[in-house]
Amino acid sequence: MARLFVAVWPPAHVVDRIDALVRGSEEPLRFTATDTLHITLRFFGEAAIDDVTRALDDVAFPPAPARLGPTVSVMNGRIVIIPVAGLSALATVVTRSTAGIGDAARDDFVGHITLARLRRDAPVPRIVGTRFGVEFDVDELALVSSRLTPTGAIYETITRWPVVSE
């Protein structure tokens, strides 16, 4: 068993834009490492890799344009994010195809890339509200293993599936 999730890794040009945004911030936030920026479509918690790959290997994933923005936001009061629209149908296909594997899937997909986490008593950071907009076509999904360490999560891509173009 491994701690798993299905994700979209943003392309390098998107990561570079996010990195430039974060690098410009002087706030004392715990920013997410740029090499771990992703959009989670389905989190499984502890699950068997073979169960997930078997469930998704023959699935035809529909094309999906990811639209980031329009501004940096806060989710659940403590997570600084860039919202991501356009991936709900893709997340639904993944969720339906993997029903019964791992933790129960969330009923509501909320596409986002986590930029940073706030302490409970932290004020709203100045980066919130910063305009940010970029789009990209999703070309593949990844099954990712996550190992938690005291310095942060370590991610390893286990396998990838192509997104079918029209």
CSV table of N, CA and C in Angstrom, one decimal, residues 30-166:
chain,number,residue,atom,x,y,z
A,30,ARG,N,5.3,29.6,4.0
A,30,ARG,CA,5.9,28.3,3.6
A,30,ARG,C,5.4,27.9,2.2
A,31,PHE,N,6.1,28.3,1.2
A,31,PHE,CA,5.7,28.1,-0.2
A,31,PHE,C,6.0,26.7,-0.5
A,32,THR,N,5.1,26.1,-1.4
A,32,THR,CA,5.3,24.8,-2.0
A,32,THR,C,6.5,24.8,-2.9
A,33,ALA,N,7.3,23.8,-2.9
A,33,ALA,CA,8.5,23.7,-3.8
A,33,ALA,C,8.0,23.6,-5.2
A,34,THR,N,8.6,24.3,-6.1
A,34,THR,CA,8.1,24.4,-7.5
A,34,THR,C,8.1,23.0,-8.2
A,35,ASP,N,9.0,22.1,-7.8
A,35,ASP,CA,9.0,20.8,-8.5
A,35,ASP,C,7.9,19.9,-8.0
A,36,THR,N,7.1,20.4,-7.0
A,36,THR,CA,6.0,19.6,-6.5
A,36,THR,C,4.6,20.2,-6.9
A,37,LEU,N,4.6,21.3,-7.6
A,37,LEU,CA,3.3,21.9,-8.0
A,37,LEU,C,2.5,21.0,-8.9
A,38,HIS,N,1.2,20.8,-8.5
A,38,HIS,CA,0.4,19.9,-9.2
A,38,HIS,C,-1.1,20.2,-9.0
A,39,ILE,N,-1.9,19.6,-9.7
A,39,ILE,CA,-3.4,19.7,-9.6
A,39,ILE,C,-3.9,18.3,-9.2
A,40,THR,N,-4.4,18.1,-8.0
A,40,THR,CA,-4.9,16.7,-7.7
A,40,THR,C,-6.3,16.5,-8.2
A,41,LEU,N,-6.5,15.5,-9.0
A,41,LEU,CA,-7.8,15.1,-9.5
A,41,LEU,C,-8.5,14.2,-8.6
A,42,ARG,N,-7.7,13.3,-7.9
A,42,ARG,CA,-8.3,12.3,-7.0
A,42,ARG,C,-7.3,11.9,-6.0
A,43,PHE,N,-7.6,12.0,-4.7
A,43,PHE,CA,-6.7,11.6,-3.6
A,43,PHE,C,-7.2,10.2,-3.1
A,44,PHE,N,-6.3,9.2,-3.0
A,44,PHE,CA,-6.7,7.9,-2.5
A,44,PHE,C,-6.4,7.7,-1.1
A,45,GLY,N,-5.4,8.4,-0.5
A,45,GLY,CA,-4.8,8.0,0.8
A,45,GLY,C,-4.1,6.7,0.5
A,46,GLU,N,-4.1,5.8,1.5
A,46,GLU,CA,-3.4,4.5,1.3
A,46,GLU,C,-4.2,3.6,0.4
A,47,ALA,N,-3.6,3.2,-0.7
A,47,ALA,CA,-4.2,2.3,-1.7
A,47,ALA,C,-3.1,1.5,-2.4
A,48,ALA,N,-3.6,0.4,-3.0
A,48,ALA,CA,-2.7,-0.5,-3.8
A,48,ALA,C,-2.5,0.1,-5.2
A,49,ILE,N,-1.2,0.3,-5.5
A,49,ILE,CA,-0.9,0.8,-6.9
A,49,ILE,C,-1.5,0.0,-8.0
A,50,ASP,N,-1.5,-1.4,-7.8
A,50,ASP,CA,-2.1,-2.2,-8.9
A,50,ASP,C,-3.6,-2.0,-9.0
A,51,ASP,N,-4.3,-1.7,-7.9
A,51,ASP,CA,-5.7,-1.5,-8.0
A,51,ASP,C,-6.0,-0.2,-8.8
A,52,VAL,N,-5.2,0.8,-8.6
A,52,VAL,CA,-5.4,2.1,-9.3
A,52,VAL,C,-5.1,2.0,-10.8
A,53,THR,N,-3.9,1.4,-11.1
A,53,THR,CA,-3.5,1.2,-12.5
A,53,THR,C,-4.5,0.3,-13.2
A,54,ARG,N,-4.9,-0.7,-12.6
A,54,ARG,CA,-5.9,-1.6,-13.3
A,54,ARG,C,-7.2,-0.8,-13.6
A,55,ALA,N,-7.6,0.0,-12.7
A,55,ALA,CA,-8.9,0.8,-12.9
A,55,ALA,C,-8.7,1.8,-14.0
A,56,LEU,N,-7.5,2.4,-14.2
A,56,LEU,CA,-7.4,3.5,-15.1
A,56,LEU,C,-6.7,3.1,-16.4
A,57,ASP,N,-6.1,1.9,-16.5
A,57,ASP,CA,-5.3,1.6,-17.7
A,57,ASP,C,-6.1,1.7,-19.0
A,58,ASP,N,-7.3,1.3,-19.0
A,58,ASP,CA,-8.1,1.3,-20.3
A,58,ASP,C,-9.1,2.4,-20.4
A,59,VAL,N,-8.9,3.5,-19.6
A,59,VAL,CA,-9.9,4.6,-19.6
A,59,VAL,C,-9.4,5.6,-20.7
A,60,ALA,N,-10.4,6.1,-21.5
A,60,ALA,CA,-10.1,7.2,-22.5
A,60,ALA,C,-10.4,8.5,-21.7
A,61,PHE,N,-9.3,9.2,-21.4
A,61,PHE,CA,-9.5,10.5,-20.7
A,61,PHE,C,-9.7,11.6,-21.7
A,62,PRO,N,-10.8,12.4,-21.5
A,62,PRO,CA,-11.2,13.4,-22.5
A,62,PRO,C,-10.2,14.6,-22.4
A,63,PRO,N,-10.1,15.3,-23.5
A,63,PRO,CA,-9.3,16.5,-23.5
A,63,PRO,C,-9.7,17.5,-22.5
A,64,ALA,N,-8.8,18.3,-22.0
A,64,ALA,CA,-9.2,19.2,-20.9
A,64,ALA,C,-8.2,20.4,-21.0
A,65,PRO,N,-8.8,21.6,-21.1
A,65,PRO,CA,-8.0,22.8,-21.0
A,65,PRO,C,-7.9,23.3,-19.6
A,66,ALA,N,-6.8,23.4,-19.0
A,66,ALA,CA,-6.7,23.9,-17.6
A,66,ALA,C,-6.5,25.4,-17.7
A,67,ARG,N,-7.4,26.1,-16.9
A,67,ARG,CA,-7.4,27.6,-16.9
A,67,ARG,C,-7.0,28.0,-15.5
A,68,LEU,N,-5.9,28.6,-15.3
A,68,LEU,CA,-5.4,29.0,-13.9
A,68,LEU,C,-5.8,30.5,-13.7
A,69,GLY,N,-6.3,30.8,-12.5
A,69,GLY,CA,-6.6,32.1,-12.1
A,69,GLY,C,-8.1,32.4,-11.9
A,70,PRO,N,-8.5,33.6,-11.9
A,70,PRO,CA,-7.9,34.8,-12.4
A,70,PRO,C,-6.9,35.4,-11.3
A,71,THR,N,-7.1,35.0,-10.1
A,71,THR,CA,-6.2,35.6,-9.0
A,71,THR,C,-5.8,34.6,-8.0
A,72,VAL,N,-4.8,34.9,-7.3
A,72,VAL,CA,-4.3,34.1,-6.2
A,72,VAL,C,-5.4,34.2,-5.1
A,73,SER,N,-5.8,33.1,-4.5
A,73,SER,CA,-6.9,33.1,-3.5
A,73,SER,C,-6.4,32.3,-2.3
A,74,VAL,N,-7.4,32.3,-1.3
A,74,VAL,CA,-7.2,31.5,-0.1
A,74,VAL,C,-8.3,30.5,0.0
A,75,MET,N,-8.0,29.2,0.3
A,75,MET,CA,-9.0,28.1,0.4
A,75,MET,C,-8.9,27.6,1.8
A,76,ASN,N,-10.1,27.4,2.4
A,76,ASN,CA,-10.2,26.8,3.7
A,76,ASN,C,-9.5,27.7,4.8
A,77,GLY,N,-9.3,29.0,4.5
A,77,GLY,CA,-8.7,29.9,5.4
A,77,GLY,C,-7.2,29.8,5.6
A,78,ARG,N,-6.6,28.7,5.1
A,78,ARG,CA,-5.2,28.5,5.4
A,78,ARG,C,-4.3,28.1,4.3
A,79,ILE,N,-4.9,27.9,3.1
A,79,ILE,CA,-4.1,27.4,1.9
A,79,ILE,C,-4.2,28.5,0.8
A,80,VAL,N,-3.0,29.0,0.5
A,80,VAL,CA,-2.9,30.0,-0.6
A,80,VAL,C,-2.8,29.2,-1.9
A,81,ILE,N,-3.8,29.5,-2.8
A,81,ILE,CA,-3.9,28.7,-4.1
A,81,ILE,C,-4.0,29.6,-5.3
A,82,ILE,N,-3.8,28.9,-6.4
A,82,ILE,CA,-4.2,29.5,-7.7
A,82,ILE,C,-5.4,28.5,-8.1
A,83,PRO,N,-6.6,29.1,-8.3
A,83,PRO,CA,-7.7,28.2,-8.8
A,83,PRO,C,-7.4,27.7,-10.2
A,84,VAL,N,-8.0,26.5,-10.4
A,84,VAL,CA,-7.8,25.9,-11.8
A,84,VAL,C,-9.2,25.4,-12.2
A,85,ALA,N,-9.7,26.0,-13.4
A,85,ALA,CA,-10.9,25.6,-13.9
A,85,ALA,C,-10.7,24.7,-15.2
A,86,GLY,N,-11.7,24.0,-15.6
A,86,GLY,CA,-11.7,23.2,-16.8
A,86,GLY,C,-11.4,21.7,-16.6
A,87,LEU,N,-11.1,21.3,-15.4
A,87,LEU,CA,-10.7,19.9,-15.2
A,87,LEU,C,-11.8,19.1,-14.5
A,88,SER,N,-13.0,19.6,-14.3
A,88,SER,CA,-14.0,18.9,-13.6
A,88,SER,C,-14.4,17.6,-14.3
A,89,ALA,N,-14.6,17.6,-15.6
A,89,ALA,CA,-15.0,16.4,-16.3
A,89,ALA,C,-13.9,15.3,-16.2
A,90,LEU,N,-12.7,15.7,-16.3
A,90,LEU,CA,-11.5,14.8,-16.2
A,90,LEU,C,-11.5,14.2,-14.8
A,91,ALA,N,-11.7,15.0,-13.7
A,91,ALA,CA,-11.7,14.5,-12.4
A,91,ALA,C,-12.9,13.5,-12.2
A,92,THR,N,-14.0,13.8,-12.8
A,92,THR,CA,-15.2,12.9,-12.7
A,92,THR,C,-14.9,11.6,-13.3
A,93,VAL,N,-14.2,11.5,-14.4
A,93,VAL,CA,-13.9,10.3,-15.1
A,93,VAL,C,-12.9,9.5,-14.2
A,94,VAL,N,-11.9,10.1,-13.6
A,94,VAL,CA,-11.0,9.4,-12.7
A,94,VAL,C,-11.7,8.9,-11.5
A,95,THR,N,-12.6,9.7,-10.9
A,95,THR,CA,-13.3,9.4,-9.7
A,95,THR,C,-14.2,8.2,-9.9
A,96,ARG,N,-15.0,8.2,-11.0
A,96,ARG,CA,-15.9,7.2,-11.3
A,96,ARG,C,-15.2,5.9,-11.6
A,97,SER,N,-14.1,6.0,-12.3
A,97,SER,CA,-13.3,4.8,-12.7
A,97,SER,C,-12.6,4.1,-11.5
A,98,THR,N,-12.4,4.9,-10.5
A,98,THR,CA,-11.7,4.3,-9.3
A,98,THR,C,-12.5,4.2,-8.1
A,99,ALA,N,-13.9,4.2,-8.3
A,99,ALA,CA,-14.8,4.1,-7.1
A,99,ALA,C,-14.4,2.8,-6.3
A,100,GLY,N,-14.4,3.0,-5.0
A,100,GLY,CA,-14.1,1.9,-4.1
A,100,GLY,C,-12.7,1.6,-3.8
A,101,ILE,N,-11.8,2.4,-4.4
A,101,ILE,CA,-10.4,2.3,-4.2
A,101,ILE,C,-9.9,3.4,-3.2
A,102,GLY,N,-9.2,3.0,-2.1
A,102,GLY,CA,-8.7,4.0,-1.2
A,102,GLY,C,-9.8,4.8,-0.4
A,103,ASP,N,-9.5,6.0,0.0
A,103,ASP,CA,-10.4,6.8,0.8
A,103,ASP,C,-11.6,7.2,-0.2
A,104,ALA,N,-12.7,7.5,0.4
A,104,ALA,CA,-13.9,7.9,-0.4
A,104,ALA,C,-13.5,9.2,-1.1
A,105,ALA,N,-13.9,9.3,-2.3
A,105,ALA,CA,-13.6,10.6,-3.1
A,105,ALA,C,-14.4,11.7,-2.6
A,106,ARG,N,-13.9,12.9,-2.8
A,106,ARG,CA,-14.7,14.1,-2.4
A,106,ARG,C,-15.8,14.2,-3.4
A,107,ASP,N,-17.0,14.7,-3.0
A,107,ASP,CA,-18.1,14.9,-3.9
A,107,ASP,C,-17.9,16.1,-4.8
A,108,ASP,N,-17.1,17.1,-4.3
A,108,ASP,CA,-17.0,18.3,-5.1
A,108,ASP,C,-15.5,18.5,-5.4
A,109,PHE,N,-15.2,18.5,-6.7
A,109,PHE,CA,-13.8,18.7,-7.2
A,109,PHE,C,-13.6,20.2,-7.1
A,110,VAL,N,-12.5,20.6,-6.5
A,110,VAL,CA,-12.1,22.0,-6.4
A,110,VAL,C,-10.7,22.1,-7.0
A,111,GLY,N,-10.6,22.4,-8.3
A,111,GLY,CA,-9.3,22.5,-9.0
A,111,GLY,C,-8.4,23.6,-8.4
A,112,HIS,N,-7.2,23.3,-8.1
A,112,HIS,CA,-6.3,24.3,-7.6
A,112,HIS,C,-4.9,23.8,-7.5
A,113,ILE,N,-3.9,24.8,-7.5
A,113,ILE,CA,-2.5,24.5,-7.3
A,113,ILE,C,-2.2,25.2,-5.9
A,114,THR,N,-1.7,24.4,-5.0
A,114,THR,CA,-1.3,25.0,-3.7
A,114,THR,C,0.0,25.7,-3.8
A,115,LEU,N,0.0,27.0,-3.4
A,115,LEU,CA,1.2,27.8,-3.4
A,115,LEU,C,1.9,27.8,-2.1
A,116,ALA,N,1.1,27.9,-1.0
A,116,ALA,CA,1.6,28.0,0.3
A,116,ALA,C,0.6,27.7,1.4
A,117,ARG,N,1.0,27.5,2.6
A,117,ARG,CA,0.1,27.3,3.7
A,117,ARG,C,0.4,28.3,4.8
A,118,LEU,N,-0.7,28.7,5.4
A,118,LEU,CA,-0.6,29.8,6.4
A,118,LEU,C,-0.7,29.2,7.8
A,119,ARG,N,-0.1,29.9,8.8
A,119,ARG,CA,-0.3,29.5,10.2
A,119,ARG,C,-1.7,29.9,10.5
A,120,ARG,N,-2.2,29.3,11.6
A,120,ARG,CA,-3.6,29.6,12.0
A,120,ARG,C,-3.8,31.1,12.3
A,121,ASP,N,-2.8,31.8,12.9
A,121,ASP,CA,-3.0,33.2,13.3
A,121,ASP,C,-2.4,34.2,12.3
A,122,ALA,N,-2.0,33.7,11.1
A,122,ALA,CA,-1.4,34.6,10.1
A,122,ALA,C,-2.5,35.5,9.4
A,123,PRO,N,-2.1,36.7,9.2
A,123,PRO,CA,-3.0,37.6,8.4
A,123,PRO,C,-3.0,37.1,7.0
A,124,VAL,N,-4.0,37.6,6.2
A,124,VAL,CA,-4.1,37.3,4.8
A,124,VAL,C,-2.9,37.9,4.1
A,125,PRO,N,-2.1,37.1,3.4
A,125,PRO,CA,-0.9,37.6,2.8
A,125,PRO,C,-1.2,38.5,1.6
A,126,ARG,N,-0.2,39.4,1.4
A,126,ARG,CA,-0.4,40.4,0.3
A,126,ARG,C,-0.5,39.7,-1.1
A,127,ILE,N,0.0,38.5,-1.3
A,127,ILE,CA,0.0,37.9,-2.6
A,127,ILE,C,-1.4,37.5,-3.0
A,128,VAL,N,-2.3,37.4,-2.0
A,128,VAL,CA,-3.7,37.0,-2.3
A,128,VAL,C,-4.3,38.2,-3.0
A,129,GLY,N,-5.0,37.9,-4.1
A,129,GLY,CA,-5.6,38.9,-5.0
A,129,GLY,C,-4.7,39.3,-6.1
A,130,THR,N,-3.5,38.8,-6.1
A,130,THR,CA,-2.6,39.1,-7.3
A,130,THR,C,-3.2,38.4,-8.5
A,131,ARG,N,-3.3,39.2,-9.6
A,131,ARG,CA,-3.8,38.6,-10.8
A,131,ARG,C,-2.8,37.6,-11.4
A,132,PHE,N,-3.4,36.5,-11.9
A,132,PHE,CA,-2.6,35.4,-12.5
A,132,PHE,C,-3.5,34.7,-13.4
A,133,GLY,N,-3.1,34.6,-14.6
A,133,GLY,CA,-3.9,33.8,-15.6
A,133,GLY,C,-3.0,33.2,-16.6
A,134,VAL,N,-3.2,31.9,-16.8
A,134,VAL,CA,-2.5,31.1,-17.8
A,134,VAL,C,-3.3,29.9,-18.1
A,135,GLU,N,-3.2,29.4,-19.4
A,135,GLU,CA,-4.0,28.2,-19.8
A,135,GLU,C,-3.0,27.2,-20.4
A,136,PHE,N,-3.4,25.9,-20.3
A,136,PHE,CA,-2.6,24.9,-21.0
A,136,PHE,C,-3.5,23.7,-21.2
A,137,ASP,N,-3.3,22.9,-22.2
A,137,ASP,CA,-4.0,21.7,-22.5
A,137,ASP,C,-3.4,20.6,-21.8
A,138,VAL,N,-4.2,19.8,-21.0
A,138,VAL,CA,-3.7,18.7,-20.3
A,138,VAL,C,-3.4,17.6,-21.3
A,139,ASP,N,-2.2,17.0,-21.3
A,139,ASP,CA,-1.8,16.0,-22.2
A,139,ASP,C,-1.6,14.6,-21.5
A,140,GLU,N,-1.5,14.6,-20.2
A,140,GLU,CA,-1.4,13.3,-19.5
A,140,GLU,C,-1.8,13.5,-18.0
A,141,LEU,N,-2.2,12.4,-17.4
A,141,LEU,CA,-2.4,12.3,-16.0
A,141,LEU,C,-1.3,11.4,-15.4
A,142,ALA,N,-1.1,11.6,-14.1
A,142,ALA,CA,0.0,10.8,-13.5
A,142,ALA,C,-0.6,10.2,-12.2
A,143,LEU,N,-0.2,9.0,-11.9
A,143,LEU,CA,-0.4,8.4,-10.6
A,143,LEU,C,0.9,8.7,-9.8
A,144,VAL,N,0.7,9.3,-8.7
A,144,VAL,CA,1.8,9.8,-7.8
A,144,VAL,C,1.7,9.2,-6.5
A,145,SER,N,2.9,8.8,-6.0
A,145,SER,CA,3.1,8.3,-4.6
A,145,SER,C,3.6,9.4,-3.8
A,146,SER,N,3.1,9.6,-2.6
A,146,SER,CA,3.5,10.7,-1.7
A,146,SER,C,4.0,10.1,-0.4
A,147,ARG,N,5.2,10.5,-0.1
A,147,ARG,CA,5.8,10.1,1.2
A,147,ARG,C,6.0,11.3,2.0
A,148,LEU,N,5.4,11.4,3.2
A,148,LEU,CA,5.5,12.6,4.1
A,148,LEU,C,6.8,12.5,4.9
A,149,THR,N,7.5,13.6,4.9
A,149,THR,CA,8.7,13.7,5.7
A,149,THR,C,8.6,15.0,6.6
A,150,PRO,N,9.5,15.2,7.6
A,150,PRO,CA,9.5,16.4,8.4
A,150,PRO,C,9.7,17.7,7.5
A,151,THR,N,10.4,17.5,6.4
A,151,THR,CA,10.7,18.7,5.6
A,151,THR,C,9.7,18.9,4.4
A,152,GLY,N,8.7,18.0,4.3
A,152,GLY,CA,7.7,18.1,3.3
A,152,GLY,C,7.5,16.8,2.6
A,153,ALA,N,6.5,16.8,1.7
A,153,ALA,CA,6.2,15.6,1.0
A,153,ALA,C,7.2,15.3,-0.2
A,154,ILE,N,7.5,14.1,-0.4
A,154,ILE,CA,8.3,13.7,-1.5
A,154,ILE,C,7.4,12.9,-2.5
A,155,TYR,N,7.3,13.4,-3.7
A,155,TYR,CA,6.4,12.8,-4.7
A,155,TYR,C,7.2,12.0,-5.7
A,156,GLU,N,6.7,10.8,-6.1
A,156,GLU,CA,7.2,10.0,-7.2
A,156,GLU,C,6.1,9.6,-8.1
A,157,THR,N,6.3,9.9,-9.4
A,157,THR,CA,5.3,9.5,-10.4
A,157,THR,C,5.5,8.0,-10.7
A,158,ILE,N,4.4,7.3,-10.5
A,158,ILE,CA,4.5,5.8,-10.7
A,158,ILE,C,4.2,5.4,-12.1
A,159,THR,N,3.2,6.0,-12.7
A,159,THR,CA,2.8,5.8,-14.1
A,159,THR,C,2.1,7.0,-14.7
A,160,ARG,N,1.9,7.0,-16.0
A,160,ARG,CA,1.2,8.1,-16.6
A,160,ARG,C,0.2,7.6,-17.6
A,161,TRP,N,-0.8,8.3,-17.9
A,161,TRP,CA,-1.8,8.0,-18.9
A,161,TRP,C,-2.0,9.2,-19.8
A,162,PRO,N,-2.1,8.9,-21.1
A,162,PRO,CA,-2.3,10.1,-22.0
A,162,PRO,C,-3.8,10.5,-22.0
A,163,VAL,N,-3.9,11.8,-22.3
A,163,VAL,CA,-5.3,12.4,-22.5
A,163,VAL,C,-5.5,12.3,-24.0
A,164,VAL,N,-6.7,11.8,-24.4
A,164,VAL,CA,-7.0,11.6,-25.8
A,164,VAL,C,-7.3,13.0,-26.4
A,165,SER,N,-6.7,13.3,-27.5
A,165,SER,CA,-7.0,14.6,-28.2
A,165,SER,C,-8.1,14.3,-29.2
A,166,GLU,N,-8.8,15.4,-29.4
A,166,GLU,CA,-10.0,15.3,-30.4
A,166,GLU,C,-9.5,15.2,-31.8
